[in-house]
Amino acid sequence: MKRNINELASIPLNHDSGTKKVLFDYNDMDTPCRQISVADFKIGDVCEQHKHETLDEHFYWQTGKGHFVIDGQHIQFQAGDYIYVSAQCEHSIYFEQDSQCVCIGIALDWTR
């Protein structure tokens, strides 16, 4: 499988903030990786507090600056940072600059 990010449509994120281009989706093949996407956010965007019961999330920040609140702990991020959010952790994200990240979601309840 090969996809070019420049050929993909931007779609809204589920958290009322930002857009994403989906490079890989769980419908593409049978794997615990649920999605790989590149997400874009604008300064002032907020991903409201939420959690995923059975999904670990990995974020690699290519550009921008902001902070996470993960289970009440404030964690600053900037370009070049990697942030891991484990399943069942309450988290929110606040953007202090236009930002872009690679997001990877891994299902913990996946079975073949």
Tab-separated table of N, CA and C in Angstrom:
chain	number	residue	atom	x	y	z
A	1	MET	N	0.847	-1.170	0.000
A	1	MET	CA	0.000	0.000	0.000
A	1	MET	C	0.895	1.237	0.000
A	2	LYS	N	0.487	2.221	-0.786
A	2	LYS	CA	1.195	3.499	-0.823
A	2	LYS	C	0.150	4.602	-0.911
A	3	ARG	N	0.351	5.660	-0.131
A	3	ARG	CA	-0.506	6.838	-0.183
A	3	ARG	C	0.373	8.081	-0.101
A	4	ASN	N	-0.068	9.121	-0.777
A	4	ASN	CA	0.633	10.396	-0.744
A	4	ASN	C	-0.218	11.388	0.030
A	5	ILE	N	0.331	11.973	1.075
A	5	ILE	CA	-0.406	12.897	1.952
A	5	ILE	C	-1.010	14.059	1.156
A	6	ASN	N	-0.336	14.483	0.100
A	6	ASN	CA	-0.818	15.612	-0.701
A	6	ASN	C	-2.036	15.272	-1.546
A	7	GLU	N	-2.325	13.987	-1.682
A	7	GLU	CA	-3.478	13.555	-2.480
A	7	GLU	C	-4.692	13.220	-1.621
A	8	LEU	N	-4.576	13.331	-0.296
A	8	LEU	CA	-5.664	12.974	0.609
A	8	LEU	C	-6.488	14.198	0.999
A	9	ALA	N	-7.773	13.976	1.163
A	9	ALA	CA	-8.675	15.045	1.601
A	9	ALA	C	-8.556	15.243	3.103
A	10	SER	N	-8.656	16.490	3.545
A	10	SER	CA	-8.715	16.798	4.976
A	10	SER	C	-10.132	16.582	5.465
A	11	ILE	N	-10.247	15.929	6.629
A	11	ILE	CA	-11.557	15.708	7.236
A	11	ILE	C	-11.523	16.205	8.686
A	12	PRO	N	-12.679	16.585	9.231
A	12	PRO	CA	-12.695	17.068	10.620
A	12	PRO	C	-12.321	15.962	11.607
A	13	LEU	N	-11.652	16.358	12.679
A	13	LEU	CA	-11.377	15.432	13.783
A	13	LEU	C	-12.648	15.215	14.597
A	14	ASN	N	-12.677	14.183	15.384
A	14	ASN	CA	-13.841	13.851	16.202
A	14	ASN	C	-14.021	14.767	17.402
A	15	HIS	N	-13.042	15.603	17.705
A	15	HIS	CA	-13.065	16.378	18.947
A	15	HIS	C	-13.343	17.863	18.722
A	16	ASP	N	-14.109	18.185	17.678
A	16	ASP	CA	-14.558	19.557	17.394
A	16	ASP	C	-13.419	20.545	17.199
A	17	SER	N	-12.266	20.091	16.807
A	17	SER	CA	-11.129	20.977	16.619
A	17	SER	C	-10.147	20.311	15.666
A	18	GLY	N	-9.670	21.035	14.678
A	18	GLY	CA	-8.644	20.518	13.789
A	18	GLY	C	-9.176	19.640	12.670
A	19	THR	N	-8.260	19.326	11.760
A	19	THR	CA	-8.555	18.425	10.646
A	19	THR	C	-7.455	17.378	10.563
A	20	LYS	N	-7.721	16.319	9.808
A	20	LYS	CA	-6.715	15.281	9.635
A	20	LYS	C	-6.781	14.713	8.231
A	21	LYS	N	-5.648	14.160	7.819
A	21	LYS	CA	-5.551	13.377	6.603
A	21	LYS	C	-5.163	11.974	7.047
A	22	VAL	N	-5.975	11.005	6.696
A	22	VAL	CA	-5.787	9.636	7.174
A	22	VAL	C	-4.925	8.856	6.186
A	23	LEU	N	-3.734	8.484	6.647
A	23	LEU	CA	-2.817	7.679	5.842
A	23	LEU	C	-3.179	6.196	5.893
A	24	PHE	N	-3.632	5.762	7.051
A	24	PHE	CA	-3.992	4.353	7.255
A	24	PHE	C	-5.182	4.288	8.191
A	25	ASP	N	-6.111	3.402	7.878
A	25	ASP	CA	-7.310	3.212	8.690
A	25	ASP	C	-7.508	1.712	8.925
A	26	TYR	N	-8.099	1.342	10.041
A	26	TYR	CA	-8.290	-0.077	10.375
A	26	TYR	C	-9.073	-0.842	9.322
A	27	ASN	N	-9.816	-0.152	8.477
A	27	ASN	CA	-10.526	-0.838	7.391
A	27	ASN	C	-9.582	-1.283	6.282
A	28	ASP	N	-8.355	-0.744	6.270
A	28	ASP	CA	-7.391	-1.095	5.230
A	28	ASP	C	-6.850	-2.511	5.381
A	29	MET	N	-6.648	-2.942	6.630
A	29	MET	CA	-6.160	-4.301	6.879
A	29	MET	C	-6.377	-4.664	8.345
A	30	ASP	N	-6.311	-5.940	8.625
A	30	ASP	CA	-6.571	-6.468	9.957
A	30	ASP	C	-5.326	-6.340	10.825
A	31	THR	N	-5.313	-5.323	11.688
A	31	THR	CA	-4.151	-5.032	12.528
A	31	THR	C	-4.612	-4.245	13.754
A	32	PRO	N	-3.874	-4.288	14.854
A	32	PRO	CA	-4.257	-3.492	16.022
A	32	PRO	C	-4.069	-1.993	15.815
A	33	CYS	N	-3.348	-1.589	14.775
A	33	CYS	CA	-3.210	-0.164	14.477
A	33	CYS	C	-4.540	0.314	13.901
A	34	ARG	N	-5.211	1.196	14.622
A	34	ARG	CA	-6.532	1.658	14.194
A	34	ARG	C	-6.441	2.778	13.177
A	35	GLN	N	-5.416	3.638	13.320
A	35	GLN	CA	-5.301	4.742	12.385
A	35	GLN	C	-3.924	5.396	12.492
A	36	ILE	N	-3.439	5.859	11.357
A	36	ILE	CA	-2.277	6.739	11.287
A	36	ILE	C	-2.738	7.945	10.484
A	37	SER	N	-2.603	9.121	11.082
A	37	SER	CA	-3.066	10.330	10.401
A	37	SER	C	-2.115	11.485	10.683
A	38	VAL	N	-2.254	12.509	9.866
A	38	VAL	CA	-1.549	13.767	10.084
A	38	VAL	C	-2.623	14.799	10.383
A	39	ALA	N	-2.537	15.417	11.559
A	39	ALA	CA	-3.568	16.348	12.016
A	39	ALA	C	-3.018	17.767	12.042
A	40	ASP	N	-3.877	18.706	11.670
A	40	ASP	CA	-3.540	20.128	11.673
A	40	ASP	C	-4.483	20.875	12.606
A	41	PHE	N	-3.906	21.798	13.391
A	41	PHE	CA	-4.671	22.600	14.340
A	41	PHE	C	-4.280	24.065	14.189
A	42	LYS	N	-5.193	24.932	14.518
A	42	LYS	CA	-4.955	26.378	14.482
A	42	LYS	C	-4.717	26.885	15.905
A	43	ILE	N	-3.982	27.984	16.010
A	43	ILE	CA	-3.778	28.622	17.301
A	43	ILE	C	-5.140	28.859	17.961
A	44	GLY	N	-5.242	28.530	19.228
A	44	GLY	CA	-6.493	28.691	19.968
A	44	GLY	C	-7.403	27.480	19.927
A	45	ASP	N	-7.135	26.509	19.038
A	45	ASP	CA	-7.944	25.281	19.020
A	45	ASP	C	-7.802	24.543	20.348
A	46	VAL	N	-8.836	23.794	20.692
A	46	VAL	CA	-8.847	22.985	21.910
A	46	VAL	C	-9.490	21.646	21.582
A	47	CYS	N	-8.832	20.563	21.948
A	47	CYS	CA	-9.465	19.241	21.939
A	47	CYS	C	-9.936	19.010	23.368
A	48	GLU	N	-11.233	19.051	23.558
A	48	GLU	CA	-11.808	18.955	24.899
A	48	GLU	C	-11.434	17.648	25.589
A	49	GLN	N	-11.525	17.641	26.901
A	49	GLN	CA	-11.183	16.472	27.701
A	49	GLN	C	-12.012	15.277	27.258
A	50	HIS	N	-11.314	14.156	27.082
A	50	HIS	CA	-11.956	12.906	26.691
A	50	HIS	C	-10.999	11.758	27.032
A	51	LYS	N	-11.474	10.545	26.843
A	51	LYS	CA	-10.600	9.384	26.990
A	51	LYS	C	-11.078	8.292	26.047
A	52	HIS	N	-10.173	7.379	25.772
A	52	HIS	CA	-10.467	6.228	24.924
A	52	HIS	C	-10.314	4.984	25.799
A	53	GLU	N	-11.354	4.226	25.896
A	53	GLU	CA	-11.345	3.059	26.794
A	53	GLU	C	-10.301	2.021	26.410
A	54	THR	N	-10.133	1.769	25.112
A	54	THR	CA	-9.262	0.666	24.685
A	54	THR	C	-8.283	1.086	23.586
A	55	LEU	N	-7.904	2.366	23.572
A	55	LEU	CA	-7.029	2.867	22.515
A	55	LEU	C	-5.872	3.657	23.110
A	56	ASP	N	-4.646	3.234	22.823
A	56	ASP	CA	-3.452	4.014	23.131
A	56	ASP	C	-3.221	4.983	21.981
A	57	GLU	N	-2.778	6.209	22.308
A	57	GLU	CA	-2.501	7.197	21.270
A	57	GLU	C	-1.061	7.667	21.354
A	58	HIS	N	-0.457	7.835	20.180
A	58	HIS	CA	0.917	8.317	20.053
A	58	HIS	C	0.882	9.564	19.176
A	59	PHE	N	1.529	10.635	19.629
A	59	PHE	CA	1.548	11.902	18.908
A	59	PHE	C	2.996	12.331	18.693
A	60	TYR	N	3.350	12.624	17.447
A	60	TYR	CA	4.658	13.203	17.134
A	60	TYR	C	4.404	14.583	16.542
A	61	TRP	N	4.874	15.621	17.219
A	61	TRP	CA	4.603	17.008	16.823
A	61	TRP	C	5.639	17.477	15.819
A	62	GLN	N	5.184	17.722	14.588
A	62	GLN	CA	6.064	18.186	13.519
A	62	GLN	C	6.257	19.701	13.576
A	63	THR	N	5.190	20.421	13.921
A	63	THR	CA	5.257	21.876	14.025
A	63	THR	C	4.369	22.317	15.181
A	64	GLY	N	4.592	23.531	15.636
A	64	GLY	CA	3.691	24.128	16.603
A	64	GLY	C	4.112	24.016	18.046
A	65	LYS	N	3.140	24.410	18.886
A	65	LYS	CA	3.398	24.483	20.320
A	65	LYS	C	2.055	24.492	21.038
A	66	GLY	N	2.020	23.865	22.211
A	66	GLY	CA	0.809	23.844	23.024
A	66	GLY	C	1.024	23.007	24.265
A	67	HIS	N	-0.075	22.535	24.833
A	67	HIS	CA	0.073	21.651	25.991
A	67	HIS	C	-1.095	20.683	26.094
A	68	PHE	N	-0.767	19.541	26.639
A	68	PHE	CA	-1.725	18.502	26.995
A	68	PHE	C	-2.049	18.647	28.468
A	69	VAL	N	-3.226	18.201	28.843
A	69	VAL	CA	-3.534	17.901	30.231
A	69	VAL	C	-3.889	16.417	30.223
A	70	ILE	N	-3.040	15.603	30.856
A	70	ILE	CA	-3.234	14.153	30.880
A	70	ILE	C	-3.414	13.736	32.330
A	71	ASP	N	-4.607	13.248	32.659
A	71	ASP	CA	-4.948	12.888	34.039
A	71	ASP	C	-4.542	13.991	35.022
A	72	GLY	N	-4.835	15.245	34.639
A	72	GLY	CA	-4.575	16.394	35.503
A	72	GLY	C	-3.180	16.971	35.431
A	73	GLN	N	-2.260	16.309	34.733
A	73	GLN	CA	-0.877	16.785	34.622
A	73	GLN	C	-0.715	17.604	33.341
A	74	HIS	N	-0.172	18.823	33.454
A	74	HIS	CA	0.078	19.686	32.296
A	74	HIS	C	1.425	19.326	31.682
A	75	ILE	N	1.413	19.060	30.363
A	75	ILE	CA	2.630	18.686	29.647
A	75	ILE	C	2.750	19.569	28.415
A	76	GLN	N	3.777	20.421	28.375
A	76	GLN	CA	4.029	21.285	27.226
A	76	GLN	C	4.557	20.447	26.062
A	77	PHE	N	4.243	20.841	24.832
A	77	PHE	CA	4.857	20.218	23.667
A	77	PHE	C	5.265	21.295	22.671
A	78	GLN	N	6.227	20.941	21.846
A	78	GLN	CA	6.675	21.785	20.741
A	78	GLN	C	7.141	20.868	19.619
A	79	ALA	N	7.463	21.457	18.477
A	79	ALA	CA	7.924	20.670	17.335
A	79	ALA	C	9.066	19.747	17.755
A	80	GLY	N	8.979	18.492	17.339
A	80	GLY	CA	9.999	17.497	17.662
A	80	GLY	C	9.644	16.622	18.841
A	81	ASP	N	8.614	16.991	19.613
A	81	ASP	CA	8.235	16.205	20.798
A	81	ASP	C	7.312	15.045	20.434
A	82	TYR	N	7.425	13.991	21.235
A	82	TYR	CA	6.553	12.816	21.163
A	82	TYR	C	5.784	12.750	22.478
A	83	ILE	N	4.468	12.524	22.382
A	83	ILE	CA	3.620	12.385	23.568
A	83	ILE	C	2.844	11.075	23.444
A	84	TYR	N	2.836	10.307	24.529
A	84	TYR	CA	2.072	9.056	24.590
A	84	TYR	C	0.923	9.243	25.568
A	85	VAL	N	-0.274	8.829	25.142
A	85	VAL	CA	-1.454	8.862	26.009
A	85	VAL	C	-2.028	7.446	26.041
A	86	SER	N	-1.979	6.827	27.208
A	86	SER	CA	-2.470	5.449	27.313
A	86	SER	C	-3.992	5.421	27.410
A	87	ALA	N	-4.550	4.293	27.061
A	87	ALA	CA	-5.993	4.088	27.143
A	87	ALA	C	-6.480	4.416	28.550
A	88	GLN	N	-7.683	4.942	28.645
A	88	GLN	CA	-8.372	5.275	29.884
A	88	GLN	C	-7.817	6.509	30.593
A	89	CYS	N	-6.859	7.205	29.986
A	89	CYS	CA	-6.365	8.458	30.567
A	89	CYS	C	-7.200	9.621	30.024
A	90	GLU	N	-7.742	10.413	30.920
A	90	GLU	CA	-8.435	11.638	30.517
A	90	GLU	C	-7.391	12.587	29.953
A	91	HIS	N	-7.686	13.171	28.791
A	91	HIS	CA	-6.732	14.104	28.212
A	91	HIS	C	-7.430	15.171	27.371
A	92	SER	N	-6.776	16.320	27.292
A	92	SER	CA	-7.208	17.424	26.448
A	92	SER	C	-5.951	18.066	25.876
A	93	ILE	N	-6.128	18.839	24.796
A	93	ILE	CA	-4.988	19.474	24.141
A	93	ILE	C	-5.353	20.921	23.830
A	94	TYR	N	-4.412	21.831	24.093
A	94	TYR	CA	-4.575	23.261	23.854
A	94	TYR	C	-3.443	23.722	22.946
A	95	PHE	N	-3.778	24.523	21.936
A	95	PHE	CA	-2.804	24.902	20.919
A	95	PHE	C	-2.453	26.377	21.024
A	96	GLU	N	-1.159	26.659	21.251
A	96	GLU	CA	-0.649	28.015	21.389
A	96	GLU	C	-0.098	28.550	20.065
A	97	GLN	N	0.065	27.673	19.091
A	97	GLN	CA	0.501	28.035	17.737
A	97	GLN	C	-0.196	27.090	16.766
A	98	ASP	N	-0.254	27.462	15.486
A	98	ASP	CA	-0.678	26.495	14.481
A	98	ASP	C	0.237	25.286	14.631
A	99	SER	N	-0.342	24.091	14.583
A	99	SER	CA	0.415	22.877	14.904
A	99	SER	C	0.042	21.741	13.966
A	100	GLN	N	0.999	20.848	13.768
A	100	GLN	CA	0.750	19.639	12.988
A	100	GLN	C	1.415	18.462	13.687
A	101	CYS	N	0.704	17.337	13.720
A	101	CYS	CA	1.270	16.138	14.337
A	101	CYS	C	0.888	14.892	13.558
A	102	VAL	N	1.713	13.870	13.729
A	102	VAL	CA	1.396	12.531	13.256
A	102	VAL	C	0.757	11.811	14.435
A	103	CYS	N	-0.423	11.241	14.219
A	103	CYS	CA	-1.174	10.551	15.274
A	103	CYS	C	-1.289	9.071	14.918
A	104	ILE	N	-1.015	8.223	15.893
A	104	ILE	CA	-1.158	6.778	15.706
A	104	ILE	C	-1.996	6.236	16.847
A	105	GLY	N	-3.061	5.532	16.507
A	105	GLY	CA	-3.929	4.907	17.503
A	105	GLY	C	-3.799	3.394	17.447
A	106	ILE	N	-3.562	2.779	18.607
A	106	ILE	CA	-3.384	1.328	18.703
A	106	ILE	C	-4.465	0.745	19.620
A	107	ALA	N	-5.228	-0.207	19.092
A	107	ALA	CA	-6.300	-0.848	19.865
A	107	ALA	C	-5.725	-1.898	20.813
A	108	LEU	N	-6.141	-1.829	22.066
A	108	LEU	CA	-5.692	-2.808	23.053
A	108	LEU	C	-6.597	-4.038	23.082
A	109	ASP	N	-7.786	-3.921	22.527
A	109	ASP	CA	-8.751	-5.021	22.548
A	109	ASP	C	-8.819	-5.773	21.226
A	110	TRP	N	-7.842	-5.548	20.352
A	110	TRP	CA	-7.831	-6.174	19.044
A	110	TRP	C	-7.543	-7.663	19.147
A	111	THR	N	-8.276	-8.464	18.402
A	111	THR	CA	-7.994	-9.891	18.285
A	111	THR	C	-8.167	-10.289	16.822
A	112	ARG	N	-7.463	-11.290	16.432
A	112	ARG	CA	-7.593	-11.802	15.056
A	112	ARG	C	-8.750	-12.710	14.955
